[in-house]
Coordinates of C-alpha atoms in Angstrom, one line a residue:
Chain A
M1 CA 57.0 168.0 27.7
K2 CA 59.7 169.3 30.3
N3 CA 63.3 169.4 29.6
F4 CA 65.8 167.5 31.3
D5 CA 67.1 170.4 33.7
D6 CA 63.5 171.0 34.8
I7 CA 62.8 167.3 35.7
Y8 CA 66.0 167.1 37.6
K9 CA 65.2 170.1 39.4
E10 CA 62.0 168.5 40.4
V11 CA 63.4 165.2 41.2
L12 CA 66.4 166.3 43.1
P13 CA 64.5 166.1 46.9
L14 CA 63.7 162.4 46.1
L15 CA 67.0 161.7 44.7
K16 CA 68.7 163.2 48.0
K17 CA 66.6 160.8 49.9
L18 CA 67.3 157.8 47.8
Q19 CA 71.0 158.5 48.0
R20 CA 70.6 158.7 51.9
Q21 CA 69.0 155.4 51.9
R22 CA 71.5 153.9 49.6
R23 CA 74.2 154.9 51.7
V24 CA 72.9 153.4 55.0
Y25 CA 72.2 150.1 52.7
R26 CA 75.8 149.9 51.6
L27 CA 77.1 150.4 55.1
L28 CA 74.6 147.6 56.4
K29 CA 75.8 145.6 53.4
F30 CA 79.3 146.0 54.5
I31 CA 78.8 145.2 58.0
G32 CA 76.7 142.3 57.3
Y33 CA 78.8 140.4 55.1
G34 CA 81.8 141.4 57.0
A35 CA 80.5 139.5 59.8
L36 CA 79.4 136.8 57.5
Q37 CA 83.0 136.4 56.3
L38 CA 84.0 136.3 60.1
L39 CA 81.5 133.7 60.7
I40 CA 82.8 131.4 57.8
L41 CA 86.3 131.8 58.9
L42 CA 85.6 130.9 62.5
L43 CA 83.5 127.8 61.1
V44 CA 86.4 126.8 59.0
V45 CA 88.8 127.2 62.3
Y46 CA 86.4 125.0 64.2
V47 CA 86.3 122.1 61.2
V48 CA 89.9 122.2 61.1
Y49 CA 90.3 122.1 65.0
I50 CA 88.1 118.9 64.9
T51 CA 89.7 117.3 62.3
F52 CA 93.3 117.6 63.2
F53 CA 93.1 117.5 67.0
I54 CA 90.0 115.5 68.3
F55 CA 89.4 113.3 65.2
T56 CA 91.6 110.0 65.4
P57 CA 90.8 106.5 64.0
D58 CA 90.1 105.0 67.3
T59 CA 87.7 107.5 68.3
I60 CA 85.4 107.2 65.2
T61 CA 82.6 105.2 66.6
G62 CA 80.1 107.6 68.4
F63 CA 82.6 110.4 68.0
F64 CA 79.7 112.7 67.0
I65 CA 77.3 111.8 70.0
R66 CA 80.4 112.0 72.6
Q67 CA 81.8 115.0 71.1
G68 CA 78.3 116.8 70.8
R69 CA 77.8 116.3 74.3
R70 CA 81.4 117.1 75.2
N71 CA 81.3 120.2 73.0
A72 CA 77.6 121.2 73.6
D73 CA 78.3 124.6 75.2
K74 CA 81.1 125.7 72.4
L75 CA 78.3 124.2 69.3
N76 CA 75.6 126.6 70.9
Y77 CA 78.1 129.3 70.6
I78 CA 78.8 128.4 66.9
Y79 CA 75.2 127.9 66.5
S80 CA 74.2 131.6 68.0
L81 CA 76.5 133.2 65.3
Q82 CA 73.6 132.4 63.0
L83 CA 72.2 135.5 64.7
V84 CA 74.5 137.3 61.8
F85 CA 71.8 136.6 59.3
F86 CA 69.5 138.9 61.4
L87 CA 71.4 141.8 60.1
F88 CA 70.2 140.9 56.7
I89 CA 66.4 141.5 57.8
P90 CA 66.8 145.4 57.7
L91 CA 68.8 145.1 54.8
S92 CA 66.1 143.5 52.8
F93 CA 63.5 146.1 54.2
L94 CA 65.8 149.0 53.1
Y95 CA 66.4 147.1 49.5
T96 CA 62.8 147.2 49.2
R97 CA 62.2 150.8 50.5
I98 CA 65.0 151.7 47.6
R99 CA 63.3 150.0 45.3
R100 CA 60.2 151.7 45.9
K101 CA 61.9 155.3 45.8
Q102 CA 63.5 154.6 42.6
Q103 CA 60.2 153.4 40.9
E104 CA 58.5 156.6 42.3
I105 CA 61.5 158.7 40.9
F106 CA 61.2 156.9 37.7
S107 CA 57.5 157.3 37.6
L108 CA 57.9 160.9 37.5
V109 CA 60.2 160.9 35.1
V110 CA 57.9 159.1 32.8
K111 CA 54.9 161.5 33.6
H112 CA 57.2 164.2 32.1
V113 CA 59.1 162.4 28.8
A114 CA 55.9 160.2 28.2
P115 CA 52.6 161.6 29.5
N116 CA 50.8 159.0 27.4
F117 CA 52.6 156.1 29.2
Q118 CA 51.5 154.2 32.3
F119 CA 53.8 153.2 34.8
I120 CA 52.5 149.9 36.8
P121 CA 55.2 149.6 39.6
H122 CA 53.9 145.9 40.3
A123 CA 53.3 144.5 37.3
I124 CA 56.1 142.2 35.4
I125 CA 56.3 140.6 32.4
P126 CA 55.0 136.9 32.4
K127 CA 57.6 134.4 32.1
N128 CA 55.6 132.7 29.5
C129 CA 55.9 135.9 27.5
I130 CA 59.4 135.7 27.9
D131 CA 59.3 132.0 26.9
H132 CA 57.3 132.9 23.7
S133 CA 59.2 135.3 22.4
K134 CA 62.2 132.3 22.1
L135 CA 65.0 134.8 22.8
L136 CA 66.0 133.4 26.3
S137 CA 65.4 129.9 25.4
K138 CA 68.9 129.0 26.4
Q139 CA 68.6 130.8 29.8
L140 CA 65.0 129.4 30.5
E141 CA 66.1 125.8 29.4
K142 CA 68.7 126.0 31.9
N143 CA 66.6 127.1 34.9
E144 CA 63.4 125.5 34.5
N145 CA 62.0 127.1 37.6
A146 CA 63.5 130.6 36.5
Y147 CA 61.8 133.6 38.1
V148 CA 61.1 136.4 36.4
M149 CA 61.3 139.8 38.6
S150 CA 61.1 143.4 37.4
D151 CA 60.8 146.8 38.7
G152 CA 57.5 147.7 37.2
K153 CA 56.2 147.7 33.6
L154 CA 55.8 150.4 31.4
K155 CA 52.9 150.4 29.2
G156 CA 51.5 152.7 26.3
K157 CA 50.6 153.4 22.6
I158 CA 52.7 154.9 20.1
D159 CA 51.2 155.9 16.6
G160 CA 48.6 152.9 17.1
V161 CA 51.3 150.5 18.2
D162 CA 50.9 148.8 21.6
I163 CA 54.3 148.6 23.6
E164 CA 55.5 147.3 26.8
L165 CA 58.5 147.8 28.6
A166 CA 60.0 146.3 31.7
D167 CA 63.7 145.7 33.2
I168 CA 63.7 141.9 33.7
S169 CA 65.6 139.7 35.8
L170 CA 65.8 136.0 35.1
L171 CA 66.1 134.2 39.0
N172 CA 67.9 130.9 39.1
S173 CA 66.2 128.5 41.4
S174 CA 66.5 125.1 39.9
R175 CA 64.7 122.6 41.4
K176 CA 67.7 120.3 41.5
I177 CA 69.2 122.3 44.2
F178 CA 66.1 124.1 45.8
F179 CA 65.6 121.0 48.2
L180 CA 69.0 121.7 49.8
Y181 CA 67.6 124.7 51.7
Y182 CA 65.5 122.4 53.7
I183 CA 68.2 120.3 55.2
P184 CA 69.3 121.7 58.5
G185 CA 72.9 122.6 58.0
I186 CA 73.0 122.7 54.6
N187 CA 70.6 125.4 54.5
F188 CA 73.0 127.5 56.2
L189 CA 75.8 126.7 53.8
M190 CA 73.2 127.4 51.1
V191 CA 72.3 130.8 52.2
A192 CA 76.2 131.7 52.8
L193 CA 76.7 130.7 49.5
L194 CA 74.3 132.6 47.9
Y195 CA 75.7 135.7 49.6
L196 CA 79.1 135.1 49.1
R197 CA 78.5 134.2 45.2
P198 CA 78.6 138.0 44.1
L199 CA 82.0 138.2 45.7
F200 CA 83.8 135.4 43.5
T201 CA 81.9 136.7 40.0
R202 CA 82.7 139.3 37.8
R203 CA 79.3 140.4 37.0
S204 CA 78.0 143.2 39.3
V205 CA 74.6 141.8 40.1
E206 CA 72.9 142.6 43.2
D207 CA 70.1 140.1 43.1
F208 CA 71.8 136.9 41.9
S209 CA 70.0 137.0 38.5
D210 CA 71.1 135.1 35.5
F211 CA 70.1 137.5 33.0
K212 CA 69.0 141.2 33.5
G213 CA 68.1 143.3 30.9
L214 CA 65.4 145.4 29.1
F215 CA 62.2 143.2 27.6
M216 CA 60.1 145.1 25.0
T217 CA 57.1 143.9 23.1
A218 CA 55.4 145.8 20.5
D219 CA 52.9 145.1 18.0
F220 CA 54.2 144.1 14.5
H221 CA 51.6 144.4 11.6
K222 CA 52.8 141.7 9.7
Q223 CA 50.9 138.3 9.8
L224 CA 53.3 135.7 10.7
H225 CA 52.8 132.1 11.2
G226 CA 56.3 131.0 12.4
T227 CA 58.9 132.6 14.2
T228 CA 62.3 134.7 13.4
V229 CA 64.8 135.4 15.9
V230 CA 67.5 137.7 15.4
L231 CA 70.4 137.4 17.9
P232 CA 73.9 139.3 18.3
D233 CA 76.6 137.3 15.9
V234 CA 79.2 136.4 18.7
L235 CA 80.5 132.8 17.3
E236 CA 80.9 134.2 14.0
K237 CA 82.8 137.1 15.3
R238 CA 85.0 134.9 17.3
A239 CA 85.2 132.0 15.1
G240 CA 84.7 133.5 11.7
F241 CA 83.7 130.7 8.7
V242 CA 83.9 127.8 11.6
G243 CA 81.4 129.7 13.6
K244 CA 79.0 130.3 10.9
I245 CA 79.3 126.3 10.0
L246 CA 78.5 125.5 13.7
Q247 CA 75.6 128.0 13.8
G248 CA 74.0 125.9 11.1
M249 CA 74.4 122.7 13.3
N250 CA 72.5 124.4 16.5
I251 CA 69.9 122.0 16.9
K252 CA 68.4 123.9 19.8
R253 CA 67.4 126.9 17.2
D254 CA 65.4 126.9 13.8
E255 CA 67.0 126.9 10.6
L256 CA 69.5 129.5 10.2
V257 CA 68.9 132.1 7.5
H258 CA 71.6 133.8 5.4
M259 CA 70.5 137.6 4.9
E260 CA 72.0 139.4 2.0
N261 CA 72.9 142.4 3.7
T262 CA 76.8 141.9 4.8
A263 CA 76.7 144.4 7.4
F264 CA 73.8 142.8 9.2
E265 CA 74.8 139.4 8.6
K266 CA 78.3 140.2 10.5
E267 CA 76.5 141.8 13.2
F268 CA 73.5 139.2 14.0
V269 CA 72.5 135.6 13.1
V270 CA 68.9 134.9 12.1
Y271 CA 67.1 131.9 13.1
S272 CA 63.8 131.0 11.6
T273 CA 61.1 128.5 10.9
D274 CA 60.6 129.7 7.5
Q275 CA 63.1 131.2 5.1
I276 CA 60.5 133.4 3.3
E277 CA 59.1 134.5 6.3
A278 CA 62.2 135.5 7.9
R279 CA 63.1 137.7 4.8
Y280 CA 59.1 139.3 4.9
A281 CA 59.7 140.4 8.4
L282 CA 63.4 141.4 7.9
T283 CA 63.0 143.4 4.5
P284 CA 66.2 145.5 3.6
V285 CA 64.9 148.5 4.8
M286 CA 64.0 146.9 8.5
M287 CA 67.7 145.3 8.4
E288 CA 69.1 148.9 7.9
R289 CA 67.0 150.0 10.9
I290 CA 68.0 147.3 13.2
L291 CA 71.6 148.2 12.3
A292 CA 71.1 151.8 13.0
M293 CA 69.6 151.1 16.1
R294 CA 72.4 149.0 17.1
Q295 CA 74.8 151.5 16.7
K296 CA 72.3 154.0 18.3
A297 CA 71.9 151.6 21.8
N298 CA 75.5 150.7 21.5
K299 CA 74.7 147.4 23.1
P300 CA 73.7 143.9 21.7
L301 CA 70.1 143.7 20.5
M302 CA 68.1 140.6 20.7
I303 CA 64.6 140.5 18.4
S304 CA 62.0 138.3 17.5
F305 CA 59.0 138.1 15.5
R306 CA 56.3 136.2 16.2
E307 CA 52.3 136.2 16.3
G308 CA 52.0 139.8 15.0
K309 CA 54.3 140.8 17.9
M310 CA 58.2 142.1 18.0
Y311 CA 60.0 141.3 20.9
M312 CA 63.4 143.1 21.9
I313 CA 65.7 142.4 24.7
I314 CA 68.6 144.6 25.4
P315 CA 71.1 142.6 28.0
E316 CA 72.0 145.3 30.8
P317 CA 73.6 143.7 33.9
E318 CA 72.5 147.0 35.9
G319 CA 69.1 147.5 34.3
I320 CA 67.8 150.0 32.0
F321 CA 65.6 152.1 34.1
S322 CA 67.4 151.5 37.4
F323 CA 70.6 153.5 38.9
K324 CA 74.1 152.0 39.0
P325 CA 74.7 150.6 42.5
S326 CA 77.8 152.7 43.3
E327 CA 77.0 156.0 41.4
N328 CA 75.8 158.9 43.4
V329 CA 72.2 159.7 42.3
T330 CA 72.1 163.1 43.3
K331 CA 74.3 164.0 40.1
P332 CA 72.6 164.8 37.1
P333 CA 74.5 161.8 34.9
A334 CA 72.9 159.1 36.7
L335 CA 69.2 160.5 36.4
K336 CA 70.4 161.6 32.6
R337 CA 71.1 157.9 32.0
M338 CA 67.5 156.9 33.0
Y339 CA 65.9 160.1 30.9
D340 CA 68.2 158.9 27.8
N341 CA 67.0 155.3 27.9
I342 CA 63.4 156.1 28.3
Q343 CA 63.7 158.4 25.4
F344 CA 65.4 155.8 23.8
C345 CA 62.6 153.2 24.3
L346 CA 60.2 155.5 23.1
T347 CA 61.6 156.2 19.9
I348 CA 62.1 152.3 19.0
V349 CA 58.6 152.3 17.7
D350 CA 59.6 155.3 15.0
D351 CA 63.1 154.0 14.7
L352 CA 61.8 150.5 13.2
Q353 CA 58.8 152.3 11.6
L354 CA 56.8 149.7 13.5
N355 CA 53.5 152.2 12.7
T356 CA 54.0 151.9 9.0
T357 CA 50.5 151.0 7.8
L358 CA 51.7 149.3 4.8
W359 CA 51.7 146.2 7.1
K360 CA 48.0 146.4 7.8
T361 CA 46.5 143.6 6.0
G362 CA 42.5 143.5 5.7
C363 CA 42.4 140.9 8.5
S364 CA 44.8 143.1 10.8
Q365 CA 42.6 146.3 10.1
Q366 CA 39.6 144.6 11.1
H367 CA 41.1 143.2 14.0
H368 CA 42.3 146.8 15.5
K369 CA 38.6 148.3 14.7
Chain B
M1 CA 101.0 98.6 4.2
N2 CA 100.8 100.5 1.1
N3 CA 97.6 98.5 -0.1
T4 CA 95.7 99.9 3.3
F5 CA 97.0 103.1 3.0
F6 CA 95.5 103.3 -0.8
I7 CA 92.1 101.8 0.4
V8 CA 92.1 104.2 3.0
I9 CA 92.4 107.2 1.0
G10 CA 90.1 105.6 -1.5
I11 CA 87.5 105.3 0.9
A12 CA 87.9 108.9 2.3
I13 CA 87.6 110.2 -1.2
V14 CA 84.2 108.1 -1.8
L15 CA 83.1 109.6 1.3
V16 CA 83.9 113.3 0.4
I17 CA 82.3 112.8 -3.0
I18 CA 79.0 111.0 -1.4
F19 CA 78.9 114.1 1.1
I20 CA 79.4 116.8 -1.9
Y21 CA 77.1 115.1 -3.7
N22 CA 74.2 115.0 -1.0
S23 CA 74.9 118.6 -0.4
L24 CA 74.5 119.5 -4.1
I25 CA 71.2 117.6 -4.0
S26 CA 70.1 119.3 -0.8
K27 CA 71.1 122.9 -2.3
K28 CA 69.5 122.1 -5.3
N29 CA 66.2 121.2 -3.5
Q30 CA 66.3 124.3 -1.5
V31 CA 66.6 126.2 -4.8
K32 CA 63.3 124.5 -6.0
N33 CA 61.7 125.0 -2.7
A34 CA 62.7 128.6 -2.8
L35 CA 61.1 128.6 -6.4
S36 CA 58.0 127.4 -5.4
G37 CA 57.6 129.8 -2.7
I38 CA 57.7 132.5 -5.3
D39 CA 55.1 130.7 -7.4
V40 CA 52.9 130.4 -4.5
Q41 CA 52.9 134.1 -3.5
L42 CA 52.5 134.7 -7.4
K43 CA 49.4 132.8 -7.7
K44 CA 48.0 134.4 -4.9
R45 CA 48.6 138.0 -6.4
S46 CA 46.9 136.8 -9.9
D47 CA 44.1 135.4 -8.2
L48 CA 43.4 138.7 -6.5
V49 CA 44.1 140.8 -9.8
P50 CA 40.2 139.8 -11.2
N51 CA 38.8 141.1 -8.0
L52 CA 40.8 144.6 -8.3
I53 CA 40.0 144.7 -11.5
N54 CA 36.1 144.3 -11.0
T55 CA 36.1 146.8 -8.1
V56 CA 37.8 149.5 -9.8
K57 CA 36.3 149.4 -13.5
G58 CA 33.1 151.3 -12.1
Y59 CA 35.4 154.1 -11.0
M60 CA 38.0 154.2 -13.6
E61 CA 36.2 154.3 -16.9
H62 CA 38.6 156.4 -18.6
E63 CA 41.6 153.9 -17.8
K64 CA 40.2 151.2 -19.8
Q65 CA 43.6 150.5 -21.5
L66 CA 45.4 150.4 -18.2
L67 CA 43.0 147.8 -17.1
E68 CA 42.8 146.1 -20.2
A69 CA 46.8 145.9 -20.2
V70 CA 46.5 144.3 -16.2
T71 CA 44.2 141.6 -17.2
K72 CA 46.2 140.6 -20.5
T73 CA 49.5 140.7 -18.6
R74 CA 48.0 138.3 -15.8
T75 CA 46.7 135.8 -18.6
Q76 CA 50.0 135.8 -20.2
A77 CA 51.7 135.4 -16.9
A78 CA 49.4 132.2 -16.0
Q79 CA 50.0 130.9 -19.4
Q80 CA 53.8 131.0 -18.9
K81 CA 55.3 127.8 -17.2
E82 CA 56.0 128.1 -13.4
G83 CA 59.7 129.0 -12.7
T84 CA 60.6 130.2 -16.2
Q85 CA 61.9 133.4 -17.1
K86 CA 59.4 134.3 -19.2
R87 CA 56.8 134.0 -16.4
F88 CA 59.0 136.1 -14.2
A89 CA 59.2 138.6 -17.1
S90 CA 55.3 138.6 -17.0
E91 CA 54.9 139.1 -13.5
N92 CA 57.3 141.7 -13.5
M93 CA 55.3 143.4 -15.7
L94 CA 51.9 143.1 -13.8
T95 CA 53.9 144.4 -10.7
Q96 CA 54.6 147.3 -12.7
L97 CA 51.3 147.9 -13.9
L98 CA 49.8 147.5 -10.6
A99 CA 52.0 150.4 -9.5
Q100 CA 50.9 152.3 -12.0
L101 CA 47.0 151.4 -11.2
Y102 CA 47.5 152.7 -7.7
V103 CA 49.1 156.0 -8.6
V104 CA 46.2 156.3 -11.3
A105 CA 43.7 155.7 -8.4
E106 CA 44.8 158.8 -7.0
N107 CA 42.9 160.7 -9.2
Y108 CA 39.3 159.1 -8.3
P109 CA 38.8 160.1 -4.8
Q110 CA 35.5 157.8 -4.7
L111 CA 37.7 154.7 -5.7
K112 CA 40.1 155.7 -2.5
A113 CA 37.2 155.9 -0.3
S114 CA 36.2 152.4 -1.2
E115 CA 36.5 150.0 1.8
N116 CA 36.6 147.2 -0.9
F117 CA 39.5 148.5 -2.8
L118 CA 41.5 149.7 0.3
K119 CA 41.2 146.3 1.7
L120 CA 42.4 144.5 -2.0
Q121 CA 45.1 147.3 -2.0
A122 CA 46.5 146.3 1.4
Q123 CA 46.2 142.7 0.3
L124 CA 48.2 143.0 -2.6
Y125 CA 50.9 145.1 -0.8
D126 CA 51.0 142.5 1.5
I127 CA 51.6 140.0 -1.1
E128 CA 54.3 142.1 -3.2
E129 CA 56.2 142.0 0.0
H130 CA 55.9 138.3 0.3
I131 CA 56.9 138.3 -3.2
A132 CA 59.8 140.3 -2.7
A133 CA 60.8 138.1 0.7
A134 CA 60.2 134.8 -1.5
R135 CA 62.6 136.2 -4.5
R136 CA 65.5 137.2 -1.8
A137 CA 65.1 133.7 -0.3
Y138 CA 65.5 132.4 -3.9
N139 CA 68.5 134.3 -4.5
G140 CA 70.0 133.2 -1.1
A141 CA 69.5 129.6 -2.0
V142 CA 70.8 130.1 -5.6
Y143 CA 73.9 131.9 -3.9
T144 CA 74.7 129.2 -1.7
Y145 CA 74.1 126.6 -4.4
N146 CA 76.4 128.4 -6.9
N147 CA 79.1 128.4 -4.4
I148 CA 79.3 124.9 -4.0
V149 CA 79.1 124.4 -7.7
Q150 CA 81.8 126.8 -8.5
M151 CA 84.1 126.4 -5.7
F152 CA 86.9 123.8 -5.7
P153 CA 86.7 121.0 -4.9
S154 CA 82.9 120.3 -4.9
S155 CA 83.0 122.1 -8.4
L156 CA 85.0 118.7 -9.7
V157 CA 82.0 116.5 -8.5
A158 CA 79.4 119.3 -9.7
S159 CA 80.9 119.2 -13.3
A160 CA 81.2 115.5 -13.3
M161 CA 77.5 115.1 -12.1
G162 CA 76.0 117.7 -14.3
F163 CA 75.1 120.6 -11.6
K164 CA 74.8 123.5 -13.2
S165 CA 75.0 127.2 -11.8
Q166 CA 71.5 128.9 -11.5
P167 CA 70.4 132.3 -12.4
M168 CA 70.0 134.7 -9.8
F169 CA 66.7 136.4 -9.7
D170 CA 67.0 140.3 -10.7
A171 CA 64.1 142.2 -8.8
P172 CA 62.4 145.2 -10.5
E173 CA 64.0 148.4 -9.4
N174 CA 60.6 149.6 -7.9
E175 CA 60.3 146.6 -5.8
T176 CA 63.6 147.4 -4.0
T177 CA 62.2 150.4 -2.3
N178 CA 59.6 150.6 0.4
V179 CA 56.2 152.1 -0.5
N180 CA 54.7 154.7 1.6
V181 CA 51.1 153.7 1.6
N182 CA 50.5 157.0 3.8
E183 CA 51.2 159.1 0.7
K184 CA 49.3 156.5 -1.3
F185 CA 46.0 156.8 0.6

């Protein structure tokens, strides 16, 4: 296995190319967004002009027809401004190329860091798999038509444990508003809203996703009949004892489980279909390992155990395996972050000791033969 | 005015008492449920022990004493009433004897190679994990129940209605650590 410096040297030409593409992309994006804002400003001015200078009560009847005829040239001029959206076509092509280049770099790093792993650029984690994990049920419930996007999938085996990893994005495409894209005029506003939304949100998202982060599935050699979900304990941290009571009344989740490890209980909240099974999956040692991993990752962890699988999500708005949008990718820290993230994921099996054969019962051993 | 005030206060107190009483019943049932969870797992283990003895006795002729002790303790445990301290004491003894049996089995390479033995051992380890989980669930339920019984003002209702604190289950020392099977096989 090559060390980081060697990998960096090998990947540097690709990183330089990527950095050039990212610069052009940013420039085009700046021009596109600028033009879009100008267009919206013009539209606002036009609406104000119609409302205050032309629209009077006695001209209500047939106003739109008369004004439409009278100002046909002006309207044509306004519609022609929609050409601004053509600017976004090369932007979209460039974005795809950048993604591909990034995947190429990622693939190279994986080849050196984890040779027995396979990176599949076009594969995604299916939505039903995310649904099955019960980890993002809140987000999926909100967006019944959510799409799952990922920049490829990493697949492999560590000590007999099958694992799959991918950076996932949940895209909101709610049916309730989607039909608006088919209505002339309103579709124009919808597209404008889509592009303007990031300007008014604190989250630095490029793809309008509702959730972004690492999704991982791994074999869990314990026979489980129910589901146990471990989530970051935000409510109890904020509201203390009251928060705990509210968590107990959460009808959208299964039964609340009070774990005896106080440090774990402070950091996480556990819901399960079965009190005993929750403790069977989360042994005292397992709780300690999860706590240690939480500290190591320094990010919130969401874990679930269901039907012989362990699912894990680490929320990360910028993606675990991607470069940050504004950083200079030719500098070593950018690649180091990607390198460290891959290394971290590869140690999850060891850290949680998912390879422990103690958990292999007769049935699971037969199953694996 | 005064009468209305006292009636409202009276109704509020009755409602609080009903709420506390129902909570106590609910927590007590959770304790019972957790206790039956332990019994289910202990029964599973108890059912597997004769198979284990039959499998190993052909190989471990020199460990007759140990095998007899395992059988005797299993019978003793089965004779005790479910959920009693005596039953748990016998089951703890059985746990320790089984652990001893696995250690002694190390000296018998043919036994270690027996697929039937390995399968039974894995099943028993899995059941031991289930037992440990059930005990923790029981302790968790008892902890919540005892809190209600002992905390003010629910303690007033609990003592008036005859609810008493329940003892926690103390796991044997060897069960609090994870067994590394790799070392044992």
